[in-house]
Amino acid sequence: MLPRFLLADNSLETPETIFVVHTEIPRFIIEADIDDFESNQEIHWIDDEPDDENLIAQLVEEAEEFLEKEFENEEFLDSDEEE
């Protein structure tokens, strides 16, 4: 079973961009600036875009929370390695 969200990047072609992939239906990829994910987002729909704006807002919020937790975990792991 795949995780619900995945992180992706293409640092050679878009070094300032990060992608969050939602693997469940409706599947989509959020493309945004790595330093300011909440602004300048572009959603690329793999499945049909839902008509429900509330659902879209909820999914984007969940993607933002996922990314924030991933960054926090990365910082935690980095601090453990320094000790």
Coordinates of N, CA, C and O in Angstrom, one line a residue:
M1 N 0.8 -1.2 0.0 CA 0.0 0.0 0.0 C 0.9 1.3 0.0 O 1.8 1.4 0.8
L2 N 0.6 2.2 -0.9 CA 1.3 3.4 -0.9 C 0.9 4.4 0.2 O -0.2 4.4 0.6
P3 N 1.9 5.2 0.7 CA 1.5 6.3 1.6 C 0.5 7.2 0.9 O 0.5 7.3 -0.3
R4 N -0.3 7.9 1.7 CA -1.3 8.8 1.1 C -0.6 10.0 0.4 O -1.1 10.5 -0.6
F5 N 0.5 10.5 1.0 CA 1.2 11.6 0.4 C 2.7 11.2 0.2 O 3.2 10.5 1.0
L6 N 3.3 11.8 -0.9 CA 4.7 11.6 -1.1 C 5.3 12.9 -1.5 O 4.7 13.8 -2.0
L7 N 6.6 13.1 -1.1 CA 7.4 14.2 -1.5 C 8.1 13.9 -2.8 O 8.6 12.8 -3.0
A8 N 8.2 14.9 -3.7 CA 9.0 14.7 -4.9 C 9.7 16.0 -5.2 O 9.2 17.1 -4.8
D9 N 10.8 15.9 -5.9 CA 11.5 17.1 -6.4 C 12.2 16.8 -7.7 O 12.4 15.6 -8.0
N10 N 12.7 17.8 -8.4 CA 13.5 17.6 -9.6 C 14.5 18.7 -9.5 O 14.4 19.8 -10.1
S11 N 15.5 18.5 -8.6 CA 16.4 19.6 -8.2 C 17.3 20.0 -9.4 O 17.9 21.1 -9.3
L12 N 17.5 19.2 -10.4 CA 18.3 19.6 -11.5 C 17.5 20.6 -12.4 O 18.1 21.5 -13.0
E13 N 16.2 20.4 -12.6 CA 15.5 21.3 -13.5 C 14.7 22.4 -12.7 O 14.6 23.5 -13.3
T14 N 14.3 22.1 -11.5 CA 13.5 23.1 -10.7 C 14.0 23.1 -9.3 O 13.3 22.6 -8.4
P15 N 15.2 23.6 -9.0 CA 15.8 23.5 -7.7 C 15.0 24.2 -6.6 O 15.2 23.9 -5.4
E16 N 14.2 25.2 -6.9 CA 13.4 25.9 -5.9 C 12.0 25.4 -5.7 O 11.2 26.1 -5.0
T17 N 11.7 24.3 -6.3 CA 10.3 23.8 -6.3 C 10.2 22.4 -5.6 O 11.1 21.6 -5.8
I18 N 9.1 22.2 -4.9 CA 8.9 20.9 -4.3 C 7.5 20.5 -4.7 O 6.6 21.3 -5.0
F19 N 7.3 19.2 -4.8 CA 6.0 18.6 -5.2 C 5.5 17.7 -4.1 O 6.3 16.9 -3.5
V20 N 4.2 17.8 -3.8 CA 3.5 16.9 -2.9 C 2.5 16.1 -3.7 O 1.7 16.7 -4.4
V21 N 2.7 14.8 -3.7 CA 1.8 13.9 -4.5 C 0.8 13.3 -3.6 O 1.1 12.6 -2.6
H22 N -0.5 13.4 -4.0 CA -1.6 12.7 -3.3 C -1.9 11.5 -4.1 O -2.3 11.5 -5.2
T23 N -1.7 10.3 -3.4 CA -1.8 9.0 -4.1 C -3.2 8.4 -4.2 O -3.4 7.4 -4.8
E24 N -4.1 9.0 -3.4 CA -5.5 8.4 -3.4 C -6.4 9.2 -4.3 O -6.1 10.4 -4.6
I25 N -7.5 8.7 -4.7 CA -8.4 9.4 -5.6 C -9.1 10.4 -4.8 O -9.6 10.1 -3.7
P26 N -9.2 11.7 -5.2 CA -8.7 12.2 -6.5 C -7.2 12.4 -6.4 O -6.7 13.2 -5.5
R27 N -6.4 11.8 -7.3 CA -5.0 12.0 -7.3 C -4.6 13.3 -7.9 O -5.2 13.8 -8.9
F28 N -3.5 13.9 -7.3 CA -3.1 15.2 -7.8 C -1.6 15.4 -7.3 O -1.2 14.7 -6.4
I29 N -1.0 16.4 -7.9 CA 0.3 16.9 -7.4 C 0.3 18.4 -7.2 O -0.2 19.1 -8.1
I30 N 0.7 18.8 -6.0 CA 0.8 20.2 -5.8 C 2.3 20.6 -6.0 O 3.2 20.1 -5.5
E31 N 2.5 21.6 -6.9 CA 3.8 22.2 -7.2 C 3.8 23.5 -6.5 O 2.9 24.4 -6.6
A32 N 4.9 23.8 -5.7 CA 5.0 25.1 -5.1 C 6.5 25.4 -4.8 O 7.4 24.5 -4.8
D33 N 6.7 26.6 -4.3 CA 8.0 27.1 -3.9 C 8.5 26.3 -2.7 O 7.7 26.2 -1.7
I34 N 9.7 25.8 -2.6 CA 10.1 25.0 -1.5 C 10.2 25.9 -0.2 O 10.0 25.3 0.9
D35 N 10.4 27.2 -0.3 CA 10.6 28.0 0.9 C 9.2 28.6 1.3 O 9.2 29.1 2.5
D36 N 8.2 28.6 0.5 CA 6.9 29.1 0.9 C 5.8 28.3 0.2 O 5.2 28.8 -0.8
F37 N 5.6 27.1 0.7 CA 4.7 26.2 0.1 C 3.3 26.7 0.0 O 2.5 26.4 -0.9
E38 N 2.9 27.5 1.0 CA 1.5 27.9 1.1 C 1.1 28.9 0.0 O -0.1 29.0 -0.3
S39 N 2.0 29.6 -0.6 CA 1.7 30.5 -1.6 C 2.2 30.0 -2.9 O 3.1 29.2 -3.0
N40 N 1.7 30.5 -4.0 CA 2.2 30.2 -5.3 C 2.1 28.7 -5.7 O 2.9 28.1 -6.3
Q41 N 1.0 28.1 -5.2 CA 0.7 26.7 -5.5 C 0.0 26.5 -6.8 O -0.8 27.3 -7.2
E42 N 0.4 25.4 -7.5 CA -0.3 25.0 -8.7 C -0.7 23.5 -8.5 O 0.2 22.7 -8.2
I43 N -1.9 23.2 -8.7 CA -2.4 21.8 -8.5 C -2.5 21.2 -9.9 O -3.1 21.8 -10.8
H44 N -1.9 20.1 -10.1 CA -1.9 19.3 -11.3 C -2.8 18.1 -11.0 O -2.4 17.2 -10.2
W45 N -3.9 18.0 -11.6 CA -4.9 16.9 -11.3 C -4.5 15.7 -12.2 O -4.4 15.8 -13.4
I46 N -4.4 14.6 -11.6 CA -4.2 13.3 -12.3 C -5.6 12.7 -12.7 O -5.8 12.2 -13.8
D47 N -6.4 12.8 -11.7 CA -7.8 12.4 -11.9 C -8.6 13.7 -12.1 O -8.1 14.8 -12.0
D48 N -9.9 13.5 -12.4 CA -10.8 14.7 -12.7 C -10.8 15.5 -11.4 O -10.9 15.0 -10.3
E49 N -10.7 16.8 -11.6 CA -10.8 17.8 -10.5 C -12.2 17.7 -9.9 O -13.2 17.8 -10.6
P50 N -12.3 17.5 -8.5 CA -13.6 17.5 -7.9 C -14.3 18.8 -8.0 O -13.7 19.9 -8.1
D51 N -15.7 18.7 -8.0 CA -16.5 19.9 -8.1 C -16.6 20.6 -6.7 O -17.0 21.8 -6.6
D52 N -16.3 19.8 -5.7 CA -16.5 20.3 -4.3 C -15.2 21.1 -3.8 O -14.2 20.6 -3.6
E53 N -15.4 22.4 -3.8 CA -14.3 23.3 -3.4 C -13.9 23.0 -1.9 O -12.7 23.2 -1.6
N54 N -14.8 22.6 -1.1 CA -14.4 22.3 0.3 C -13.5 21.1 0.4 O -12.5 21.1 1.2
L55 N -13.8 20.1 -0.5 CA -12.9 18.9 -0.5 C -11.5 19.3 -1.0 O -10.5 18.9 -0.4
I56 N -11.4 20.1 -2.0 CA -10.1 20.6 -2.5 C -9.4 21.3 -1.5 O -8.2 21.1 -1.2
A57 N -10.0 22.2 -0.8 CA -9.4 23.0 0.3 C -8.9 22.1 1.4 O -7.8 22.3 1.9
Q58 N -9.7 21.1 1.8 CA -9.3 20.1 2.8 C -8.1 19.3 2.4 O -7.1 19.1 3.1
L59 N -8.1 18.9 1.1 CA -6.9 18.1 0.6 C -5.6 18.9 0.6 O -4.6 18.4 0.9
V60 N -5.8 20.1 0.1 CA -4.6 21.0 0.1 C -4.1 21.3 1.5 O -2.9 21.2 1.7
E61 N -5.0 21.5 2.4 CA -4.5 21.7 3.8 C -3.8 20.5 4.4 O -2.8 20.6 5.0
E62 N -4.4 19.3 4.1 CA -3.7 18.1 4.5 C -2.3 17.9 3.9 O -1.4 17.4 4.5
A63 N -2.2 18.3 2.6 CA -0.9 18.2 2.0 C 0.1 19.2 2.6 O 1.3 18.8 2.8
E64 N -0.4 20.4 3.0 CA 0.5 21.3 3.7 C 0.9 20.8 5.0 O 2.1 21.0 5.4
E65 N 0.0 20.2 5.8 CA 0.3 19.6 7.1 C 1.3 18.5 6.9 O 2.3 18.4 7.7
F66 N 1.1 17.7 5.9 CA 2.1 16.6 5.6 C 3.5 17.1 5.4 O 4.5 16.7 6.0
L67 N 3.6 18.1 4.5 CA 4.9 18.7 4.2 C 5.5 19.3 5.5 O 6.7 19.1 5.7
E68 N 4.8 20.0 6.2 CA 5.3 20.6 7.5 C 5.9 19.6 8.4 O 7.0 19.7 8.9
K69 N 5.1 18.5 8.6 CA 5.6 17.4 9.5 C 6.9 16.7 8.9 O 7.8 16.4 9.6
E70 N 6.9 16.6 7.6 CA 8.1 16.0 6.9 C 9.3 16.9 7.2 O 10.4 16.4 7.5
F71 N 9.2 18.2 7.0 CA 10.3 19.1 7.3 C 10.7 19.1 8.7 O 11.9 19.1 9.0
E72 N 9.7 19.0 9.6 CA 10.1 19.0 11.1 C 10.8 17.7 11.4 O 11.8 17.7 12.1
N73 N 10.4 16.6 10.8 CA 11.1 15.3 11.0 C 12.5 15.3 10.4 O 13.4 14.8 11.0
E74 N 12.6 16.0 9.3 CA 14.0 16.1 8.7 C 14.9 16.9 9.6 O 16.0 16.5 9.8
E75 N 14.4 18.0 10.1 CA 15.2 18.8 11.0 C 15.6 18.0 12.3 O 16.7 18.1 12.8
F76 N 14.6 17.2 12.8 CA 14.9 16.4 14.0 C 16.0 15.4 13.7 O 16.9 15.2 14.4
L77 N 15.9 14.7 12.5 CA 16.9 13.7 12.1 C 18.2 14.4 11.9 O 19.2 13.8 12.3
D78 N 18.3 15.5 11.3 CA 19.5 16.2 11.1 C 20.2 16.6 12.5 O 21.4 16.5 12.6
S79 N 19.4 17.0 13.4 CA 19.9 17.4 14.7 C 20.4 16.2 15.5 O 21.4 16.3 16.2
D80 N 19.8 15.0 15.3 CA 20.3 13.8 15.9 C 21.7 13.3 15.3 O 22.5 12.8 16.0
E81 N 21.8 13.6 14.0 CA 23.1 13.2 13.4 C 24.2 14.1 13.8 O 25.4 13.6 13.8
E82 N 24.0 15.3 14.2 CA 25.0 16.2 14.7 C 25.6 15.9 16.0 O 26.7 16.3 16.4
E83 N 24.8 15.2 16.8 CA 25.2 14.8 18.2 C 26.3 13.8 18.2 O 26.6 13.0 17.5

